[in-house]
Tab-separated table of C-alpha atoms in Angstrom:
chain	number	residue	atom	x	y	z
A	3	MET	CA	-106.522	-53.447	68.730
A	4	SER	CA	-104.281	-50.873	67.111
A	5	HIS	CA	-107.009	-48.321	67.704
A	6	LEU	CA	-106.930	-49.179	71.395
A	7	ASN	CA	-103.142	-48.882	71.460
A	8	GLN	CA	-103.264	-45.500	69.849
A	9	LYS	CA	-105.852	-44.393	72.343
A	10	SER	CA	-103.754	-45.456	75.292
A	11	SER	CA	-100.610	-43.783	73.991
A	12	SER	CA	-102.547	-40.536	73.476
A	13	TRP	CA	-103.666	-40.853	77.059
A	14	ASN	CA	-100.054	-41.281	78.102
A	15	ILE	CA	-98.997	-38.144	76.257
A	16	LEU	CA	-101.780	-36.095	77.804
A	17	PHE	CA	-101.023	-37.592	81.195
A	18	LEU	CA	-97.375	-36.612	80.842
A	19	CYS	CA	-98.450	-33.116	79.852
A	20	TRP	CA	-100.665	-32.886	82.934
A	21	LEU	CA	-97.806	-34.193	85.072
A	22	VAL	CA	-95.438	-31.491	83.796
A	23	SER	CA	-97.974	-28.761	84.545
A	24	SER	CA	-98.741	-30.179	88.001
A	25	VAL	CA	-95.102	-30.485	88.983
A	26	SER	CA	-94.516	-26.919	87.775
A	27	ALA	CA	-97.513	-25.616	89.707
A	28	MET	CA	-96.348	-27.376	92.854
A	29	GLY	CA	-92.820	-26.137	92.308
A	30	SER	CA	-94.020	-22.553	92.103
A	31	LEU	CA	-96.046	-23.008	95.276
A	32	PHE	CA	-92.996	-24.521	96.936
A	33	PHE	CA	-90.913	-21.471	96.023
A	34	SER	CA	-93.422	-19.049	97.453
A	35	TYR	CA	-94.851	-20.862	100.462
A	36	VAL	CA	-91.990	-23.046	101.651
A	37	MET	CA	-88.910	-21.147	100.541
A	38	GLU	CA	-90.828	-17.877	100.973
A	39	PHE	CA	-89.687	-16.181	97.784
A	40	ALA	CA	-92.134	-13.399	97.010
A	41	PRO	CA	-93.489	-13.863	93.476
A	42	CYS	CA	-93.012	-10.868	91.182
A	43	VAL	CA	-95.679	-9.566	88.804
A	44	LEU	CA	-94.453	-11.561	85.806
A	45	CYS	CA	-94.380	-14.736	87.900
A	46	TRP	CA	-98.015	-14.127	88.745
A	47	TYR	CA	-98.983	-13.871	85.077
A	48	GLN	CA	-97.184	-17.130	84.335
A	49	ARG	CA	-99.014	-18.775	87.214
A	50	ILE	CA	-102.330	-17.477	85.957
A	51	PHE	CA	-101.689	-19.328	82.697
A	52	LEU	CA	-100.226	-22.398	84.384
A	53	PHE	CA	-102.686	-23.226	87.163
A	54	PRO	CA	-105.765	-23.691	84.922
A	55	LEU	CA	-103.762	-26.150	82.795
A	56	VAL	CA	-103.573	-28.515	85.765
A	57	ILE	CA	-107.376	-28.665	85.915
A	58	ILE	CA	-108.144	-28.530	82.181
A	59	LEU	CA	-105.658	-31.257	81.281
A	60	ALA	CA	-106.926	-33.486	84.104
A	61	VAL	CA	-110.493	-33.066	82.855
A	62	GLY	CA	-109.329	-34.049	79.352
A	63	LEU	CA	-107.962	-37.313	80.737
A	64	PHE	CA	-111.282	-38.773	81.869
A	65	PRO	CA	-112.357	-39.999	79.436
A	66	ILE	CA	-109.596	-39.085	77.021
A	67	ASP	CA	-110.706	-36.065	75.009
A	68	LYS	CA	-108.166	-34.790	72.503
A	69	SER	CA	-110.077	-31.579	71.883
A	70	VAL	CA	-108.574	-30.473	75.203
A	71	VAL	CA	-105.656	-29.264	73.076
A	72	LYS	CA	-107.876	-26.518	71.686
A	73	TYR	CA	-108.456	-25.122	75.171
A	74	ALA	CA	-105.067	-25.792	76.718
A	75	LEU	CA	-102.786	-24.627	73.919
A	76	PRO	CA	-103.722	-20.887	74.065
A	77	LEU	CA	-103.015	-20.845	77.803
A	78	ALA	CA	-99.700	-22.604	77.324
A	79	ILE	CA	-98.655	-20.223	74.556
A	80	ALA	CA	-99.601	-17.154	76.609
A	81	GLY	CA	-97.595	-18.567	79.499
A	82	TRP	CA	-94.667	-19.313	77.224
A	83	LEU	CA	-94.638	-15.749	75.858
A	84	THR	CA	-94.687	-14.281	79.358
A	85	ALA	CA	-91.905	-16.623	80.416
A	86	ALA	CA	-89.885	-15.719	77.332
A	87	TYR	CA	-90.226	-12.021	78.092
A	88	HIS	CA	-89.315	-12.667	81.712
A	89	ASN	CA	-86.160	-14.474	80.632
A	90	LEU	CA	-85.130	-11.628	78.356
A	91	LEU	CA	-85.629	-9.224	81.243
A	92	TYR	CA	-83.765	-11.485	83.626
A	93	ALA	CA	-80.833	-11.828	81.272
A	94	GLY	CA	-80.731	-8.048	80.840
A	95	ILE	CA	-81.498	-8.179	77.122
A	96	VAL	CA	-84.644	-6.123	77.624
A	97	PRO	CA	-83.523	-2.961	79.421
A	98	GLU	CA	-84.678	-2.497	82.972
A	99	SER	CA	-86.339	0.836	82.235
A	100	ILE	CA	-89.259	-0.802	80.492
A	101	GLN	CA	-89.817	-3.542	83.031
A	102	PRO	CA	-93.312	-3.341	84.483
A	103	CYS	CA	-92.451	-4.227	88.044
A	104	SER	CA	-90.010	-1.729	89.486
A	105	GLN	CA	-92.151	-1.436	92.611
A	106	GLY	CA	-92.583	-4.258	95.046
A	107	VAL	CA	-90.721	-7.393	94.108
A	108	SER	CA	-88.128	-7.081	91.387
A	109	CYS	CA	-88.513	-9.427	88.446
A	110	THR	CA	-84.780	-9.578	87.998
A	111	GLU	CA	-83.790	-10.556	91.508
A	112	GLU	CA	-81.956	-13.840	91.397
A	113	TYR	CA	-83.350	-16.406	93.821
A	114	ILE	CA	-82.012	-19.703	92.642
A	115	ASP	CA	-79.385	-20.786	90.197
A	116	LEU	CA	-79.253	-24.514	89.540
A	117	PHE	CA	-76.301	-25.901	87.590
A	118	GLY	CA	-75.337	-22.387	86.551
A	119	PHE	CA	-78.213	-21.705	84.147
A	120	LEU	CA	-81.526	-22.824	85.649
A	121	SER	CA	-83.183	-19.784	87.125
A	122	ILE	CA	-86.853	-19.733	88.121
A	123	PRO	CA	-87.933	-17.967	84.877
A	124	MET	CA	-85.902	-20.528	82.917
A	125	LEU	CA	-87.686	-23.390	84.684
A	126	SER	CA	-90.974	-21.779	83.754
A	127	LEU	CA	-89.964	-21.410	80.115
A	128	LEU	CA	-88.834	-25.034	79.972
A	129	SER	CA	-92.063	-26.372	81.396
A	130	PHE	CA	-94.256	-24.235	79.121
A	131	SER	CA	-92.162	-25.406	76.145
A	132	THR	CA	-92.599	-29.038	77.155
A	133	ILE	CA	-96.343	-28.602	77.624
A	134	ILE	CA	-96.676	-26.949	74.199
A	135	ALA	CA	-94.589	-29.644	72.521
A	136	LEU	CA	-96.677	-32.432	74.055
A	137	LEU	CA	-99.935	-30.717	73.132
A	138	ILE	CA	-98.776	-30.320	69.536
A	139	ILE	CA	-97.753	-33.980	69.354
A	140	LEU	CA	-101.198	-34.913	70.632
A	141	LYS	CA	-102.843	-32.640	68.102
A	142	MET	CA	-100.877	-34.147	65.212
A	143	ARG	CA	-101.896	-37.644	66.244
A	144	THR	CA	-105.524	-36.587	66.171
A	145	THR	CA	-105.472	-35.091	62.692
A	146	LYS	CA	-103.622	-38.066	61.208
B	29	MET	CA	-110.242	-48.005	85.435
B	30	LYS	CA	-106.509	-48.502	85.299
B	31	THR	CA	-106.024	-44.887	84.240
B	32	HIS	CA	-108.000	-43.642	87.224
B	33	ILE	CA	-105.677	-45.504	89.530
B	34	ILE	CA	-102.561	-44.157	87.809
B	35	PHE	CA	-103.934	-40.629	88.027
B	36	GLY	CA	-105.010	-40.951	91.654
B	37	LEU	CA	-101.680	-42.431	92.709
B	38	THR	CA	-99.766	-39.675	90.917
B	39	VAL	CA	-101.775	-36.988	92.694
B	40	LEU	CA	-101.047	-38.714	95.983
B	41	VAL	CA	-97.332	-39.004	95.227
B	42	LEU	CA	-97.153	-35.316	94.266
B	43	ILE	CA	-98.848	-34.218	97.475
B	44	ILE	CA	-96.664	-36.435	99.630
B	45	ALA	CA	-93.542	-35.227	97.810
B	46	PHE	CA	-94.591	-31.627	98.447
B	47	MET	CA	-95.204	-32.221	102.128
B	48	PHE	CA	-92.019	-34.222	102.564
B	49	GLY	CA	-90.035	-31.621	100.623
B	50	SER	CA	-91.336	-28.729	102.699
B	51	SER	CA	-90.674	-30.385	106.028
B	52	TYR	CA	-87.214	-31.404	104.831
B	53	TYR	CA	-86.453	-27.852	103.664
B	54	LYS	CA	-87.718	-26.258	106.877
B	55	GLY	CA	-85.714	-28.711	108.948
B	56	LYS	CA	-82.554	-27.901	107.004
B	57	GLN	CA	-83.229	-24.188	107.345
B	58	ALA	CA	-83.751	-24.469	111.114
B	59	GLU	CA	-80.547	-26.496	111.395
B	60	LYS	CA	-78.615	-23.858	109.488
B	61	ILE	CA	-79.955	-21.010	111.612
B	62	GLY	CA	-79.424	-23.036	114.799
B	63	PHE	CA	-75.798	-23.396	113.773
B	64	MET	CA	-75.548	-19.650	113.207
B	65	ALA	CA	-77.048	-19.068	116.661
B	66	GLN	CA	-74.178	-20.982	118.249
B	67	GLU	CA	-71.403	-19.658	116.085
B	68	ASN	CA	-72.454	-16.094	115.735
B	69	ALA	CA	-74.964	-14.846	118.289
B	70	SER	CA	-74.458	-11.255	117.199
B	71	ILE	CA	-76.524	-11.921	114.058
B	72	PHE	CA	-79.507	-12.056	116.385
B	73	ILE	CA	-78.595	-9.316	118.848
B	74	ARG	CA	-76.438	-6.338	117.974
B	75	ASP	CA	-75.068	-3.839	120.461
B	76	HIS	CA	-77.553	-1.261	119.250
B	77	SER	CA	-80.568	-3.553	119.602
B	78	GLN	CA	-83.331	-2.349	121.869
B	79	MET	CA	-84.278	-4.903	124.507
B	80	PHE	CA	-87.028	-5.216	127.038
B	81	GLY	CA	-87.013	-7.506	130.047
B	82	SER	CA	-84.766	-8.676	132.838
B	83	ASP	CA	-81.011	-8.964	132.284
B	84	ASP	CA	-81.129	-12.431	133.814
B	85	ALA	CA	-83.700	-13.696	131.351
B	86	LYS	CA	-82.592	-16.840	129.557
B	87	VAL	CA	-85.172	-16.826	126.782
B	88	TYR	CA	-84.521	-14.298	124.052
B	89	LEU	CA	-87.491	-13.448	121.895
B	90	ILE	CA	-86.046	-11.733	118.843
B	91	GLU	CA	-88.461	-9.896	116.596
B	92	PHE	CA	-87.607	-8.473	113.185
B	93	MET	CA	-90.213	-5.746	112.818
B	94	ASP	CA	-91.357	-2.780	110.821
B	95	PRO	CA	-93.246	0.090	112.542
B	96	ALA	CA	-95.567	0.235	109.514
B	97	CYS	CA	-96.402	-3.478	109.580
B	98	GLU	CA	-99.955	-4.241	110.720
B	99	THR	CA	-99.200	-7.750	111.872
B	100	CYS	CA	-96.348	-6.445	114.052
B	101	ALA	CA	-98.809	-4.047	115.680
B	102	ALA	CA	-101.319	-6.843	116.137
B	103	PHE	CA	-98.685	-9.054	117.773
B	104	SER	CA	-97.464	-6.397	120.178
B	105	PRO	CA	-100.150	-6.929	122.883
B	106	PHE	CA	-99.718	-10.665	122.513
B	107	ILE	CA	-95.987	-10.434	123.198
B	108	LYS	CA	-96.656	-8.273	126.245
B	109	GLN	CA	-99.042	-10.943	127.457
B	110	ILE	CA	-96.439	-13.694	127.097
B	111	MET	CA	-93.856	-11.575	128.916
B	112	ASP	CA	-96.224	-10.672	131.745
B	113	ALA	CA	-97.100	-14.324	132.204
B	114	ASN	CA	-93.411	-15.206	132.637
B	115	PRO	CA	-91.875	-12.342	134.617
B	116	GLY	CA	-88.092	-12.091	134.477
B	117	LYS	CA	-87.645	-15.045	132.154
B	118	ILE	CA	-88.030	-13.506	128.701
B	119	LYS	CA	-86.158	-10.763	126.963
B	120	HIS	CA	-87.781	-9.131	123.947
B	121	VAL	CA	-85.242	-7.922	121.375
B	122	ILE	CA	-86.283	-5.529	118.614
B	123	ARG	CA	-84.576	-5.796	115.228
B	124	TYR	CA	-85.556	-3.743	112.225
B	125	ALA	CA	-86.775	-5.035	108.880
B	126	PRO	CA	-88.468	-1.932	107.418
B	127	PHE	CA	-89.779	-3.594	104.260
B	128	HIS	CA	-92.641	-1.150	103.720
B	129	HIS	CA	-91.825	1.680	101.382
B	130	GLY	CA	-90.382	4.598	103.387
B	131	ALA	CA	-90.577	2.661	106.641
B	132	ASP	CA	-86.934	3.373	107.469
B	133	ASN	CA	-88.096	6.891	108.363
B	134	PHE	CA	-90.332	5.530	111.093
B	135	VAL	CA	-87.420	3.503	112.436
B	136	LYS	CA	-85.365	6.699	112.480
B	137	ILE	CA	-88.031	8.453	114.545
B	138	LEU	CA	-88.045	5.513	116.936
B	139	GLU	CA	-84.279	5.536	117.316
B	140	ALA	CA	-84.312	9.305	117.866
B	141	ALA	CA	-86.929	8.819	120.602
B	142	LYS	CA	-84.601	6.274	122.191
B	143	LYS	CA	-82.130	9.080	122.858
B	144	GLN	CA	-84.822	10.724	124.960
B	145	GLY	CA	-85.513	7.481	126.799
B	146	LYS	CA	-88.954	7.167	125.275
B	147	TYR	CA	-88.459	4.175	122.985
B	148	TRP	CA	-91.270	1.898	124.124
B	149	GLU	CA	-93.705	4.777	124.599
B	150	THR	CA	-93.049	5.915	121.029
B	151	LEU	CA	-93.355	2.417	119.600
B	152	ASP	CA	-96.628	1.970	121.453
B	153	ILE	CA	-98.004	5.219	120.038
B	154	MET	CA	-96.837	4.243	116.553
B	155	TYR	CA	-98.590	0.903	116.682
B	156	LYS	CA	-101.773	2.424	118.060
B	157	SER	CA	-101.936	5.206	115.459
B	158	GLN	CA	-100.588	3.093	112.609
B	159	ARG	CA	-103.859	2.796	110.706
B	160	TYR	CA	-103.959	6.581	110.287
B	161	TRP	CA	-100.549	6.970	108.654
B	162	ALA	CA	-99.649	3.547	107.244
B	163	SER	CA	-102.830	2.444	105.486
B	164	HIS	CA	-101.894	0.316	102.479
B	165	SER	CA	-104.390	1.938	100.151
B	166	ASN	CA	-103.535	5.461	101.228
B	167	PRO	CA	-100.237	5.817	103.128
B	168	GLN	CA	-99.793	9.257	104.699
B	169	PRO	CA	-96.411	9.071	106.424
B	170	GLN	CA	-96.506	12.754	107.370
B	171	LYS	CA	-99.478	12.131	109.629
B	172	ILE	CA	-97.278	10.236	112.071
B	173	TRP	CA	-96.080	13.567	113.451
B	174	GLN	CA	-99.530	14.309	114.848
B	175	PHE	CA	-99.241	11.330	117.134
B	176	ILE	CA	-95.588	11.403	118.207
B	177	PRO	CA	-96.098	14.107	120.913
B	178	GLN	CA	-98.374	11.689	122.759
B	179	ALA	CA	-95.263	9.702	123.662
B	180	GLY	CA	-94.038	12.653	125.705
B	181	VAL	CA	-91.018	13.393	123.538
B	182	ASN	CA	-89.431	16.588	122.295
B	183	VAL	CA	-90.492	16.493	118.651
B	184	GLU	CA	-88.053	19.166	117.488
B	185	GLN	CA	-85.198	17.179	118.995
B	186	ILE	CA	-86.419	14.048	117.202
B	187	ARG	CA	-86.461	15.847	113.868
B	188	ARG	CA	-82.828	16.799	114.466
B	189	ASP	CA	-81.654	13.438	115.813
B	190	MET	CA	-83.346	11.159	113.291
B	191	ASN	CA	-80.921	12.115	110.520
B	192	ASP	CA	-77.914	10.890	112.453
B	193	PRO	CA	-75.966	8.686	110.015
B	194	ALA	CA	-75.382	6.203	112.831
B	195	ILE	CA	-79.105	5.386	112.732
B	196	ALA	CA	-79.048	4.735	108.986
B	197	LYS	CA	-76.069	2.486	109.580
B	198	LEU	CA	-77.782	0.413	112.228
B	199	ILE	CA	-80.817	-0.039	109.954
B	200	ASP	CA	-78.507	-1.326	107.228
B	201	GLN	CA	-76.930	-3.730	109.689
B	202	ASP	CA	-80.337	-5.055	110.759
B	203	LEU	CA	-81.449	-5.448	107.150
B	204	ALA	CA	-78.254	-7.344	106.360
B	205	ASP	CA	-78.849	-9.674	109.328
B	206	ALA	CA	-82.474	-10.140	108.265
B	207	LYS	CA	-81.230	-11.227	104.873
B	208	THR	CA	-78.727	-13.654	106.383
B	209	LEU	CA	-81.451	-15.135	108.546
B	210	ASN	CA	-83.836	-15.361	105.598
B	211	VAL	CA	-86.393	-12.985	107.109
B	212	ARG	CA	-88.563	-11.918	104.181
B	213	LYS	CA	-91.715	-10.946	106.032
B	214	THR	CA	-92.444	-9.102	109.233
B	215	PRO	CA	-92.743	-9.859	112.024
B	216	GLY	CA	-89.940	-12.428	111.859
B	217	PHE	CA	-89.506	-14.243	115.151
B	218	PHE	CA	-86.629	-16.205	116.615
B	219	VAL	CA	-86.599	-17.647	120.117
B	220	ASN	CA	-83.062	-18.307	121.356
B	221	GLY	CA	-81.984	-18.526	117.728
B	222	LYS	CA	-84.723	-20.942	116.723
B	223	PRO	CA	-86.916	-19.632	113.913
B	224	LEU	CA	-90.700	-19.650	114.087
B	225	GLN	CA	-91.327	-22.194	111.346
B	226	THR	CA	-95.014	-21.764	110.697
B	227	PHE	CA	-96.377	-18.331	111.375
B	228	GLY	CA	-99.056	-17.821	114.012
B	229	SER	CA	-99.573	-16.695	117.601
B	230	ARG	CA	-100.242	-20.228	118.814
B	231	GLN	CA	-97.027	-21.461	117.197
B	232	LEU	CA	-95.054	-18.567	118.694
B	233	LEU	CA	-96.416	-19.315	122.149
B	234	GLN	CA	-95.464	-22.962	121.697
B	235	LEU	CA	-91.920	-22.064	120.675
B	236	VAL	CA	-91.529	-19.715	123.659
B	237	GLN	CA	-92.915	-22.333	126.023
B	238	ASP	CA	-90.529	-24.979	124.683
B	239	GLU	CA	-87.598	-22.673	125.336
B	240	LEU	CA	-88.912	-21.717	128.791
B	241	LEU	CA	-89.159	-25.384	129.662
B	242	ALA	CA	-85.661	-26.090	128.363
B	243	ASN	CA	-84.104	-23.177	130.267
B	244	TYR	CA	-86.177	-23.218	133.444
B	245	PRO	CA	-86.741	-26.878	134.279
B	246	ASN	CA	-88.655	-27.090	137.521
């Protein structure tokens, strides 16, 4: 019985993780296709790491397969690093001269500003952090 | 089995939320721009704006365009078709949104041609020769000069007139209005202040027809 309980709570954690990645993916599509913000180069890299998570995590749900962490975590970490760099750039901590996207869409243009601190790169960083945290929790439950 | 249902329902909820959210956002946006159309019509039509069509026309088709934009060129015959089908009822207004790199130069040539009364001829030549000078993989803006004489203009005069600071100023004004109206891609269409919500020729025709019906009830 306790084994069954543990199994279902692992499923819940993975489900939550999938939900976070799906909402983020949809949010990014909403920004570009509904609000018509052009995605900059760094946003594209973050999407490249985010979109596969939606599929991989969903596959891991049926039936629950905790080894999904092994495949999902590298993507999430790569996405997190890109998001972290993007935030540094956005905040002006990394000087503009080394930013890779001076042509086309600027990576530092401010599109939205929720509650005074939530920019689009910040939203991305938060969701990658949440995904990583949930994956690590799942991993620790497995090894126990 | 239970988990499948939870998963399936969540997917459904997400999709519905996305669709609901986008229609809500577009509705709000249209409302906002509709309000601007009533309060401040000059955002859509400035004194310098080039217009085509009868002065009595009640339907204003406003197009934010870029001479180097392929889709604008592709839409040009379609707009002519709509106007020909409804003689005297539609006015086509050109606004500039030169988003392509260096495209403000092409606008300057166009505005200089206007001084010689050859605006539409020049625009037509630009659209028709566009693939030679504005290819995305290999833009060759200098090549445009080979084609300009076909519009029957004095090219030397254009080279002199295009640097008039007044032209640069009117481009800035148009770009500022494009920003206010949330035009991020070209062509950006408005019909009597109503934005084209989903892009496409069929949708544009529908929007024009709705406005024709509203302004010319038979």
